[in-house]
């Protein structure tokens, strides 16, 4: 089956959200997705994008008027490590179930790794749920290190409410 | 002691590089620091910056014996959650040891270690901040939170090493949660040869 990778465009926003929700469903977290198409459009295709996306589409389905269907994507942005410099952060990476096994995922990862190197990033970072065995193995086979397991790193988060409290100056 | 917090500019890169290295030297892992002052200038202060910084400064009369008035910093960048949208990531938070103080009620200041993703293979402390009476570390973190909210962010993320109980407790008391513990998310990285290999056709 022919597929091609390309940079996402504003018209892809509905498909991006669809795939975000499909991945969340796969992780049994579907009700956690609060992002809207409007936010995705503003945040990804405005003057200062917060994220970038690469899309995988195949020919022959009639989902879109031009005969293409978006079947996979990766959402990424650039981060910084003060010791070793630029990093590429892979926020989201998903290929629809029925289109797996065709090499689309590997090709997306290859494309991103190549981009990381061209941008002089020294690493590519991402998180994986520990109970997502297939994904953990997919990444480990490709040489990824589990920093949480190997070095004890834990990701911490202030959500909106606690962020508001944190932003309030402390009384001295 | 008076101090001020402001946005970093390109002239601060010398001091930021100094403080990044200071900590690495103290931990005897300075060989891990590859980023130079020039890299910081290019990566943080060109048209498309990869990070932003805030600096904590003290007045001349409180400068260190080497003459430094820039005595703390935080590095952050904007990120994105595919579930919640705009987010801010606090990469580094550091205050020079002599500007960590004693709590107003006389208790010895608690040294809180705040981790960044530039981890050392030996899992040593990367950067430290004392969130006590002088409050500089906490003020820096609060400023990062303010900047995040002003930019429309819905979350502030950072990493902490699992052995660092005092930091873990401190952050949890501030109202954040441990994503790795609660949701089982592990931080992963592909670098060096593995990254090069992945990039091959």
Short mmCIF file of C-alpha atoms in Angstrom, two decimals:
data_model
loop_
_atom_site.label_atom_id
_atom_site.label_comp_id
_atom_site.label_asym_id
_atom_site.label_seq_id
_atom_site.Cartn_x
_atom_site.Cartn_y
_atom_site.Cartn_z
CA UNK A 1 0.00 0.00 0.00
CA UNK A 2 1.41 3.38 -1.03
CA UNK A 3 1.76 5.99 1.63
CA UNK A 4 3.53 9.29 1.90
CA UNK A 5 4.72 11.54 4.68
CA UNK A 6 4.27 15.30 4.57
CA UNK A 7 4.24 18.31 6.80
CA UNK A 8 0.82 18.98 8.35
CA UNK A 9 -1.25 21.87 7.05
CA UNK A 10 -4.14 23.77 8.67
CA UNK A 11 -6.64 21.56 6.79
CA UNK A 12 -5.26 18.51 8.66
CA UNK A 13 -6.40 19.77 12.07
CA UNK A 14 -9.61 17.67 12.16
CA UNK A 15 -7.60 14.54 11.34
CA UNK A 16 -4.94 15.42 13.92
CA UNK A 17 -7.61 15.69 16.62
CA UNK A 18 -9.23 12.47 15.44
CA UNK A 19 -5.92 10.61 15.75
CA UNK A 20 -5.13 12.25 19.13
CA UNK A 21 -8.44 10.86 20.39
CA UNK A 22 -7.78 7.43 18.87
CA UNK A 23 -4.43 7.25 20.63
CA UNK A 24 -6.01 8.40 23.91
CA UNK A 25 -8.63 5.66 23.49
CA UNK A 26 -5.82 3.12 22.92
CA UNK A 27 -4.30 4.32 26.23
CA UNK A 28 -7.77 4.14 27.85
CA UNK A 29 -7.64 7.89 28.50
CA UNK A 30 -10.15 9.14 25.95
CA UNK A 31 -11.94 11.42 28.43
CA UNK A 32 -8.68 13.28 29.12
CA UNK A 33 -8.59 14.97 25.71
CA UNK A 34 -9.76 18.57 26.20
CA UNK A 35 -7.99 20.09 23.21
CA UNK A 36 -10.23 21.50 20.46
CA UNK A 37 -9.73 21.98 16.71
CA UNK A 38 -9.70 25.74 17.25
CA UNK A 39 -6.80 25.47 19.74
CA UNK A 40 -4.90 23.06 17.51
CA UNK A 41 -5.25 25.48 14.61
CA UNK A 42 -4.15 28.54 16.60
CA UNK A 43 -1.33 26.74 18.42
CA UNK A 44 0.13 24.87 15.45
CA UNK A 45 -0.36 27.26 12.56
CA UNK A 46 -0.10 30.73 14.07
CA UNK A 47 2.91 33.07 14.17
CA UNK A 48 4.71 31.07 16.86
CA UNK A 49 3.78 27.41 16.62
CA UNK A 50 3.79 25.45 19.86
CA UNK A 51 4.05 22.18 17.94
CA UNK A 52 4.77 20.70 14.52
CA UNK A 53 3.18 17.69 12.90
CA UNK A 54 4.11 15.20 10.23
CA UNK A 55 1.24 13.34 8.61
CA UNK A 56 1.13 9.91 6.94
CA UNK A 57 -1.54 9.50 4.31
CA UNK A 58 -2.51 6.77 1.91
CA UNK A 59 -4.15 6.79 -1.48
CA UNK A 60 -7.28 5.09 -2.47
CA UNK A 61 -9.62 5.79 0.44
CA UNK A 62 -12.35 8.34 -0.03
CA UNK A 63 -12.15 10.06 3.34
CA UNK A 64 -11.07 13.37 1.83
CA UNK A 65 -12.22 14.94 -1.41
CA UNK A 66 -8.77 14.39 -2.96
CA UNK A 67 -8.85 10.64 -2.31
CA UNK A 68 -6.32 10.66 0.52
CA UNK A 69 -6.74 9.44 4.07
CA UNK A 70 -4.64 10.47 7.01
CA UNK A 71 -3.69 7.24 8.79
CA UNK A 72 -0.85 8.29 11.07
CA UNK A 73 0.92 11.29 12.52
CA UNK A 74 3.58 12.53 14.85
CA UNK A 75 3.40 15.73 16.87
CA UNK A 76 6.73 17.17 18.02
CA UNK A 77 8.50 20.32 19.20
CA UNK A 78 12.00 21.38 20.14
CA UNK A 79 13.29 21.51 23.69
CA UNK A 80 16.60 22.39 25.33
CA UNK A 81 19.05 20.60 27.57
CA UNK A 82 21.50 23.12 29.08
CA UNK A 83 24.28 20.51 29.04
CA UNK A 84 24.00 19.16 25.53
CA UNK A 85 21.73 21.57 23.69
CA UNK A 86 18.74 21.17 21.40
CA UNK A 87 16.49 18.12 21.63
CA UNK A 88 13.52 17.01 19.57
CA UNK A 89 10.59 16.09 21.77
CA UNK A 90 8.15 13.59 20.36
CA UNK A 91 4.80 14.44 21.98
CA UNK A 92 2.51 12.14 20.07
CA UNK A 93 3.09 9.30 17.63
CA UNK A 94 0.31 7.11 16.27
CA UNK A 95 -0.60 4.93 13.30
CA UNK A 96 -4.17 3.68 12.99
CA UNK A 97 -4.52 0.02 13.96
CA UNK A 98 -5.55 -1.21 10.54
CA UNK A 99 -2.51 0.43 8.90
CA UNK A 100 0.19 -0.98 11.17
CA UNK A 101 2.82 -3.42 9.95
CA UNK A 102 3.45 -1.46 6.73
CA UNK A 103 6.48 0.39 8.00
CA UNK A 104 4.67 3.71 8.40
CA UNK A 105 5.67 4.08 12.07
CA UNK A 106 9.30 3.27 11.36
CA UNK A 107 9.35 5.74 8.49
CA UNK A 108 7.86 8.50 10.67
CA UNK A 109 10.52 7.83 13.28
CA UNK A 110 13.25 7.81 10.64
CA UNK A 111 11.99 11.11 9.26
CA UNK A 112 12.00 12.69 12.73
CA UNK A 113 15.45 11.35 13.62
CA UNK A 114 16.77 12.74 10.35
CA UNK A 115 15.13 16.09 11.12
CA UNK A 116 16.62 16.04 14.63
CA UNK A 117 20.09 15.53 13.18
CA UNK A 118 19.62 18.24 10.54
CA UNK A 119 18.55 20.63 13.31
CA UNK A 120 21.66 19.64 15.29
CA UNK A 121 19.65 18.10 18.10
CA UNK A 122 21.66 15.69 20.23
CA UNK A 123 18.70 13.59 21.25
CA UNK A 124 15.07 12.74 20.72
CA UNK A 125 12.93 12.56 23.87
CA UNK A 126 9.48 11.16 24.55
CA UNK A 127 7.40 9.42 27.24
CA UNK A 128 5.81 6.00 27.07
CA UNK A 129 3.28 4.46 29.43
CA UNK A 130 5.00 1.53 31.16
CA UNK A 131 2.03 -0.76 30.54
CA UNK A 132 2.22 -0.12 26.80
CA UNK A 133 4.45 -3.14 26.15
CA UNK A 134 4.34 -3.05 22.31
CA UNK A 135 5.44 0.60 22.28
CA UNK A 136 8.11 0.14 24.95
CA UNK A 137 9.59 -2.73 22.92
CA UNK A 138 9.26 -0.77 19.64
CA UNK A 139 11.43 2.00 21.10
CA UNK A 140 13.89 -0.19 22.99
CA UNK A 141 14.55 -2.22 19.83
CA UNK A 142 15.60 1.04 18.24
CA UNK A 143 18.07 1.93 20.96
CA UNK A 144 15.95 4.17 23.21
CA UNK A 145 16.93 4.33 26.86
CA UNK A 146 14.35 4.35 29.63
CA UNK A 147 15.59 7.25 31.76
CA UNK A 148 12.94 6.69 34.42
CA UNK A 149 14.05 3.10 34.94
CA UNK A 150 17.78 3.59 34.42
CA UNK A 151 18.33 6.92 36.11
CA UNK A 152 15.26 7.43 38.28
CA UNK A 153 13.73 10.41 36.46
CA UNK A 154 10.13 11.17 37.33
CA UNK A 155 7.95 13.56 35.38
CA UNK A 156 6.11 16.03 37.61
CA UNK A 157 3.28 18.31 36.68
CA UNK A 158 1.38 21.31 38.02
CA UNK A 159 -2.04 21.30 36.40
CA UNK A 160 -4.01 24.51 35.82
CA UNK A 161 -5.34 25.01 39.37
CA UNK A 162 -2.05 24.35 41.12
CA UNK A 163 -0.25 26.40 38.45
CA UNK A 164 -2.42 29.40 39.36
CA UNK A 165 -1.55 28.94 43.05
CA UNK A 166 2.17 28.59 42.24
CA UNK A 167 2.05 31.80 40.21
CA UNK A 168 0.78 33.80 43.18
CA UNK A 169 3.74 35.45 44.94
CA UNK A 170 4.32 34.07 48.44
CA UNK A 171 3.78 36.38 51.37
CA UNK A 172 7.09 37.14 53.04
CA UNK B 1 18.23 40.68 51.29
CA UNK B 2 16.93 42.45 48.22
CA UNK B 3 16.89 40.74 44.89
CA UNK B 4 15.16 41.20 41.57
CA UNK B 5 13.97 38.77 38.95
CA UNK B 6 13.89 39.70 35.28
CA UNK B 7 13.94 38.18 31.83
CA UNK B 8 17.39 37.03 30.69
CA UNK B 9 19.00 38.80 27.77
CA UNK B 10 21.91 37.83 25.55
CA UNK B 11 24.41 39.55 27.86
CA UNK B 12 23.41 37.15 30.65
CA UNK B 13 24.67 34.10 28.77
CA UNK B 14 28.12 34.40 30.30
CA UNK B 15 26.62 34.15 33.80
CA UNK B 16 24.13 31.46 32.82
CA UNK B 17 26.96 29.37 31.37
CA UNK B 18 28.93 30.02 34.54
CA UNK B 19 26.10 28.85 36.79
CA UNK B 20 25.39 25.76 34.65
CA UNK B 21 29.09 24.86 34.90
CA UNK B 22 29.33 25.77 38.59
CA UNK B 23 26.83 23.17 39.49
CA UNK B 24 28.37 20.57 37.20
CA UNK B 25 31.83 21.26 38.68
CA UNK B 26 30.50 21.00 42.21
CA UNK B 27 29.14 17.60 41.27
CA UNK B 28 32.42 16.68 39.57
CA UNK B 29 30.67 16.06 36.27
CA UNK B 30 31.63 19.21 34.38
CA UNK B 31 32.81 17.07 31.47
CA UNK B 32 29.12 16.44 30.71
CA UNK B 33 28.55 20.10 29.89
CA UNK B 34 29.05 20.57 26.16
CA UNK B 35 26.97 23.73 25.72
CA UNK B 36 29.08 26.91 25.55
CA UNK B 37 28.25 30.58 26.14
CA UNK B 38 28.09 31.01 22.35
CA UNK B 39 25.63 28.07 22.04
CA UNK B 40 23.41 29.68 24.68
CA UNK B 41 23.54 33.01 22.82
CA UNK B 42 22.60 31.39 19.51
CA UNK B 43 20.06 28.94 20.89
CA UNK B 44 18.32 31.28 23.33
CA UNK B 45 18.51 34.71 21.74
CA UNK B 46 18.12 34.38 18.00
CA UNK B 47 14.92 34.75 15.97
CA UNK B 48 13.60 31.33 17.00
CA UNK B 49 14.82 30.70 20.54
CA UNK B 50 14.92 27.13 21.85
CA UNK B 51 14.65 28.31 25.44
CA UNK B 52 13.95 31.37 27.57
CA UNK B 53 15.57 32.41 30.81
CA UNK B 54 14.92 34.45 33.91
CA UNK B 55 17.70 35.77 36.12
CA UNK B 56 17.80 36.55 39.84
CA UNK B 57 20.06 39.48 40.59
CA UNK B 58 21.24 41.13 43.80
CA UNK B 59 22.40 44.76 44.20
CA UNK B 60 26.12 45.59 43.96
CA UNK B 61 26.58 45.66 47.71
CA UNK B 62 25.61 41.98 47.92
CA UNK B 63 27.75 40.73 45.07
CA UNK B 64 29.83 37.56 45.56
CA UNK B 65 33.53 37.80 46.29
CA UNK B 66 34.18 37.13 42.59
CA UNK B 67 31.99 40.13 41.79
CA UNK B 68 28.84 38.35 40.55
CA UNK B 69 25.43 39.94 41.00
CA UNK B 70 23.58 37.41 38.88
CA UNK B 71 23.05 34.65 41.42
CA UNK B 72 20.22 32.47 40.20
CA UNK B 73 18.34 31.53 37.06
CA UNK B 74 15.61 29.40 35.57
CA UNK B 75 15.47 28.10 32.01
CA UNK B 76 12.15 27.19 30.48
CA UNK B 77 10.49 26.63 27.13
CA UNK B 78 7.00 26.19 25.80
CA UNK B 79 5.79 22.73 25.04
CA UNK B 80 2.49 21.14 24.06
CA UNK B 81 0.19 18.51 25.40
CA UNK B 82 -1.89 16.73 22.78
CA UNK B 83 -4.61 16.39 25.44
CA UNK B 84 -4.57 19.81 27.12
CA UNK B 85 -2.77 22.16 24.77
CA UNK B 86 -0.16 24.78 25.68
CA UNK B 87 2.28 23.87 28.42
CA UNK B 88 5.49 25.27 29.94
CA UNK B 89 8.50 23.16 30.84
CA UNK B 90 10.90 24.24 33.58
CA UNK B 91 14.25 22.81 32.52
CA UNK B 92 16.60 24.36 35.08
CA UNK B 93 16.18 26.13 38.40
CA UNK B 94 19.30 27.20 40.31
CA UNK B 95 20.37 29.58 43.07
CA UNK B 96 24.03 29.95 44.08
CA UNK B 97 24.64 28.27 47.47
CA UNK B 98 25.47 31.48 49.36
CA UNK B 99 22.10 32.94 48.39
CA UNK B 100 20.13 30.12 49.85
CA UNK B 101 19.20 31.19 53.30
CA UNK B 102 17.75 30.41 56.64
CA UNK B 103 13.99 30.42 57.12
CA UNK B 104 12.59 33.39 58.96
CA UNK B 105 11.57 31.28 61.90
CA UNK B 106 15.13 30.05 62.35
CA UNK B 107 14.82 26.59 60.85
CA UNK B 108 17.71 25.49 58.72
CA UNK B 109 16.89 25.99 55.10
CA UNK B 110 15.81 22.92 53.23
CA UNK B 111 17.79 22.36 50.11
CA UNK B 112 15.49 21.32 47.41
CA UNK B 113 17.01 19.74 44.36
CA UNK B 114 15.25 20.46 41.18
CA UNK B 115 16.10 18.25 38.30
CA UNK B 116 16.47 19.00 34.71
CA UNK B 117 16.62 16.71 31.74
CA UNK B 118 20.38 17.18 31.35
CA UNK B 119 20.93 14.23 33.56
CA UNK B 120 24.17 12.83 34.76
CA UNK B 121 24.77 9.13 34.21
CA UNK B 122 25.60 8.73 37.86
CA UNK B 123 22.27 10.27 38.81
CA UNK B 124 23.82 13.03 40.86
CA UNK B 125 22.11 16.26 41.68
CA UNK B 126 21.99 18.50 38.69
CA UNK B 127 20.92 21.81 40.10
CA UNK B 128 19.89 22.89 43.49
CA UNK B 129 17.64 25.54 44.84
CA UNK B 130 16.89 26.50 48.37
CA UNK B 131 13.27 27.33 48.71
CA UNK B 132 13.49 28.98 52.08
CA UNK B 133 13.51 32.34 53.80
CA UNK B 134 15.24 34.25 51.03
CA UNK B 135 12.74 32.66 48.71
CA UNK B 136 14.75 33.22 45.55
CA UNK B 137 14.25 29.72 44.19
CA UNK B 138 10.57 29.74 44.92
CA UNK B 139 10.26 33.23 43.42
CA UNK B 140 11.94 32.02 40.24
CA UNK B 141 9.57 29.05 40.02
CA UNK B 142 6.60 31.33 40.70
CA UNK B 143 7.74 33.61 37.88
CA UNK B 144 7.94 30.66 35.47
CA UNK B 145 4.38 29.76 36.49
CA UNK B 146 3.22 33.36 35.88
CA UNK B 147 4.87 33.45 32.45
CA UNK B 148 3.24 30.15 31.59
CA UNK B 149 -0.22 31.35 32.57
CA UNK B 150 0.28 34.61 30.66
CA UNK B 151 1.07 32.56 27.55
CA UNK B 152 -2.10 30.52 27.97
CA UNK B 153 -0.46 27.38 29.34
CA UNK B 154 -2.47 24.81 31.26
CA UNK B 155 0.38 22.94 32.91
CA UNK B 156 3.97 23.29 34.12
CA UNK B 157 6.13 20.18 33.75
CA UNK B 158 9.59 19.31 35.06
CA UNK B 159 11.49 16.23 36.21
CA UNK B 160 12.78 15.14 39.61
CA UNK B 161 15.07 12.24 40.53
CA UNK B 162 13.33 9.49 42.46
CA UNK B 163 15.88 9.32 45.29
CA UNK B 164 15.46 12.99 46.11
CA UNK B 165 12.88 12.70 48.86
CA UNK B 166 13.03 16.31 50.05
CA UNK B 167 12.37 17.66 46.56
CA UNK B 168 9.66 15.10 45.87
CA UNK B 169 7.91 16.04 49.12
CA UNK B 170 8.33 19.76 48.54
CA UNK B 171 6.88 19.70 45.03
CA UNK B 172 4.03 17.42 46.03
CA UNK B 173 3.20 19.85 48.87
CA UNK B 174 3.11 22.68 46.33
CA UNK B 175 0.27 20.93 44.59
CA UNK B 176 1.86 19.13 41.68
CA UNK B 177 1.59 15.42 41.02
CA UNK B 178 3.99 12.68 40.02
CA UNK B 179 3.00 11.76 36.46
CA UNK B 180 5.43 8.84 36.37
CA UNK B 181 4.00 7.31 39.55
CA UNK B 182 0.33 8.12 38.85
CA UNK B 183 0.16 7.40 35.14
CA UNK B 184 3.16 5.14 34.65
CA UNK B 185 4.81 7.45 32.13
CA UNK B 186 8.51 6.81 31.64
CA UNK B 187 10.88 9.40 30.17
CA UNK B 188 12.73 7.93 27.20
CA UNK B 189 15.57 9.16 25.03
CA UNK B 190 17.28 8.22 21.78
CA UNK B 191 20.68 9.81 21.36
CA UNK B 192 24.13 9.38 19.83
CA UNK B 193 24.52 6.28 17.71
CA UNK B 194 20.94 5.14 18.29
CA UNK B 195 19.67 8.47 16.88
CA UNK B 196 22.04 8.33 13.92
CA UNK B 197 21.01 4.76 13.20
CA UNK B 198 17.32 5.68 13.32
CA UNK B 199 17.95 8.47 10.82
CA UNK B 200 19.40 6.06 8.21
CA UNK B 201 17.17 5.11 5.29
#
